[in-house]
Amino acid sequence: MWRLWRKIRKTGRVAEPAPARPAGPLTSVAARLGGSVQIRHVDAGSCNGCEVEIGSAFGPVHDAERYGARLVASPRHADALLVTGAVTRNMVEPLRRTYDAVPGPKLVVAVGDCARDCGVFKGAYGVVGSVGDVLPVEVSVPGCPPTPEAITAALRGITGR
Amino acid sequence: MSPAGLSFVAALVGLGLAAVAGFALPGAARPAVVGALSAVSGCAALVAGVGALAGQAWSVSLPGVLPLSGLVFAIDPLGGMFVAVTGGVVAAAAVYGVGYTGHGLSGRLPQSVFPVFAAAMLLVPAAATVGALLVCWELMAVASLLLVVTEHRERPEVASAGRWYAVMTHLGFAAILAGLMLFAAAAPGDSFAALRAAAPGMTPGSRTVVFVLVLAGFASKAGIVPLHAWLPRAHPEAPSHVSALMSAAMVNLGIYGIIRVGFDLLGGGARGWWIAVLAVGAVSALYGILQAAVATDLKRLLAHSTTENMGLVLVGVGAAGIFATSGERVLAGLALVAALLHTVNHAAFKTLLFLAAGSVLRATGSRDLDALGGLRARMPATTLLFGVGALAASALPPGTAFVSEWLLLQALVHGLPASGAVTAIAMPLSVAVVALTAGLAVVTFVKAFGTGFLARPRSEAAARAAESPRGMVAGMVLAAGACGVLALAPTVVVSALGRATAIGRLAADPISGNAVTVRLGGVAGALSPLMLAVALLAGVIVVLGALRLLASRRARREARLWDCGAGPPTPRMEYTATSFAEPVQRVFDNVLRPEQDVEVTHADESRYLVAAIEYRRAVPDRVERRLYVPVLTALRAWGRAARGLADGSVHRYLGYGFGAVTVLLIVLAVTR
Amino acid sequence: MNVVTPVAQVLVVAGGSPLLVGVMRQVRARLEGRAGPGVGQPWRDLRKLLRKEPITPRGTSEVFRLAPLVLAATTLVAAAASPFLATTSALDPIADLFAVVAVLTLGAVVLALAGLDTGTAFGGMGASREMTITALVEPTLLMATFALSVRVGSTNLGAITTATLHDPGRVLSPVSLLAVVALAVAVIAETGRLPVDNPSTHLELTMVHEAMILEYAGPDLALVEWASAMRLTVFLGLLATLFAPFGIAVTASPSALALAAAAFALKVTVLGVALAVAEVFLAKLRLFRVPELLAGSFLLGLLAVAASFFLA
Ligand code: SF4
């Protein structure tokens, strides 16, 4: 316990100083959320590269939580779906159901090139299409994988903080 | 004759008529007439009991009926309380019984025995001689036994339950008989007045023998551990309204006997008696609720909970005795009122719960909680009423048992310094037991209500259930009304119960209060159940108002259950009663010693492929295993040995006779 | 009839409890090297949830719909009845320690029933675990209550606080110290904090409280979250009031009440921060180790009662 305390003292704050807020007005849905966005992450068929980056966006260094975003355990608690990967055949229906389970107002964030336009998996036999082909996507984050900074910036675009 | 006496006699006459009607009338009209007559008689008995509690004494002497002393019946406030409780239970059960007629229940035997059983239960607390008490006690036992075995043709378990009940109730009867005969032998007659006068002249040793014998007999009727083995068998197997009578009214008479003999006739006695009573009460409370918490048979669960509640009552009685023997009259009165109030409360909610369980049984044909569920949609009235009963049973406000357990805790808390080291050790442990019991009761009834009535049906039968007919619902509503009154306005009852405790060395009226607040006399303590209920209601209204003000006005949307996006969750994925209670069972593994057994069958091709897994689990009654099985085994061995002696040879029998006569002659010669 | 006190208490607890949760999250974030979302975040979350669409999962009943209301009502009643700001109140007849504990337990029960009502595996699992813990916490809570009430001769909260106010030295007696530890463990278990339950877990298998409320959305969820924040405040407030009732108003004058409110907020915040700091150092216990923890605290409670008798 003492060692942990010393470590806490020595490490201090690791969160990087917040960059300037991305410019641009909030969408109508995001404006109604008022600075609090609960997020349910859905892996629709990703290679898990995007997951690693999401994990690091919510880690101490980038600390997406400080802008009012938070990962939650149930889509019922969520305002936004964070979808990664090209939508595979097996995940089409679960993805739709997850979206249906979220109470409105709600929005979908497509993270990564796969989610945006199927990326390297375009035309693969198991892939149905991009997230946009299945759900109305509000925000998409390009990159393969996108950097945590990009993900954080996209989330700030929804929370408005 | 006082009004109380009049209505008591009217109740008995009514029940007599009902018994005749049940025997003589044709089948179709039978249930309605018997039910109506019994219900009216029950109400009359309730009035009589309340009258007796209000101070109207009544007695009648029938000198010619029994040889020696004849029969004397009298109701004093203590007896009146039990008469009133029995009357109330009979009324609710009788109304219910009008509609509850499946499975041969409208037959001649059950319909004519039901009123007899009720009458016997009314007469027991009114008996004022040993002879009268014993006769009525036996009548009650036989009548209830006949009712328990009503459905023996349909289910083999009924016959086994009947055998257990018959043997144990008669062993209990023998103990009471022996105890009271010993007592009466020391007195000039067998009337209670004579016994009361003779008690101070007896030696402490013989008084203790009397008390222990009587305690064993009465405690077995109340289902107290370790004499409880018959209760979880017989109560569930009886038809449900009879279960209600047994579990809500008959068990109380065991408590009545202990109070009557211990406090009244023997006049208090030694502290050791009451420590023993407290101890068996505490053990019963814990053991009963633990068994109930892991039970999956709805009626068995309720029967185990009866053991628990009677245990709590005995904790109160034992504490009252301990306080009384150390001269703390106020505390003793408080503890006894708590015990009596809990008896009344238990009668109300257990009636309700057993009747509701009967409705479920009738609608689904099942008592197995693991196969029920989802009844709220098909049986809304029964669900609501069972919910009321479950709330009342789980010692939560605004429930019924909450008030009496609060009183009990008050008595125990204030009793800590009462009589030195004994109470300093006993009271904290008792508080702990009461608290743990209350906690486990919450688990038990959340399980019973949550898995039995909420969620989705786990079987075809549960999915096709239908609401009970109006008569049955009416019976349950009566019991629920009693629960409501007892929960919200306990002061009405409590002040009357104060009078019932004015026996022996106890103080009368330990509790005062206006219509709203219960205030303890002599010690600091007050509680207002009504105010609590109103506050909760006000809280709900405030929250609702705040929600109206702040929340969006968007319409509610129906959505499918969150199933992680996969197919819809099937009922097989639900938590069952067994799985709900599993953590509790694991925590109390050392006490319960469940037997589980997992059998894995591998596929033929490879032992890495599993074809089937079978899981079996049973929670045996450990007391039974340890105590009854050895005795039964010994008895059986003894019987087998005796059979070896009787091999059918006439010469041998002649030899036995000759040997016996010789031995007798030698004994006589030596002792002369 | 002094109705000002209960109303003021409800307002303070209702308004302050999300802030308390905010402070606790912020402390935790700072210790983890994060920046943290700010103290006001729980209020922002609640505001947003209230604006969202309510959802009724198919196959659930009124029990599911009414549970958040009743849960919130029970915490409000507990907040109104306990002597947080003043020792006298119109609700004195229900300010009994047993009654307050029972009312709070009622809230837990209602939520467990709602979890079972959904008929999902997680709802049942959460309900089962929550009820098991509740059953085991009950003896500890009552035993600590008992220890505190012995020296006063009453289980009335107002009476206990008044007695402590008049004789502050009692707080340092062995009875008090044993009882405070026992009560603290019980409070941690009842409010679902580490090491009994992890309030911020996303892993269904380790959930207790969260598992029961997985189906709630929108305003219903807002009520549940708000009520659990209030529950935390009420329990910490009870702990603070029973062992350190200093600053509490003896009269119902507005200035005294305002002062008492400030003192109350300070005490509860200190306790909350201490809890949050402690949580950083703790890992969640396995569910079946929790009974051992509770048995230990029960034993402390029993010792406290024994001490109150033998040292008196
Ligand atoms: S975008 Fe790149 S990292 Fe993300 S899932 Fe697709 S391939 Fe993997």
XYZ file of C-alpha atoms in Angstrom, chain A residues 103-104, chain B residues 552-558, chain C residues 51-56 219:
16
model
C -33.006 5.277 -25.953
C -33.265 8.414 -28.086
C -38.892 14.683 -20.808
C -42.461 14.136 -21.897
C -41.438 11.647 -24.508
C -43.692 8.662 -24.843
C -42.546 5.356 -23.416
C -41.201 3.087 -26.080
C -41.477 -0.642 -25.914
C -34.301 14.349 -21.137
C -34.029 10.971 -22.749
C -36.692 8.627 -23.905
C -38.118 6.158 -21.346
C -38.073 2.540 -22.446
C -40.213 -0.362 -21.320
C -35.565 9.016 -16.642
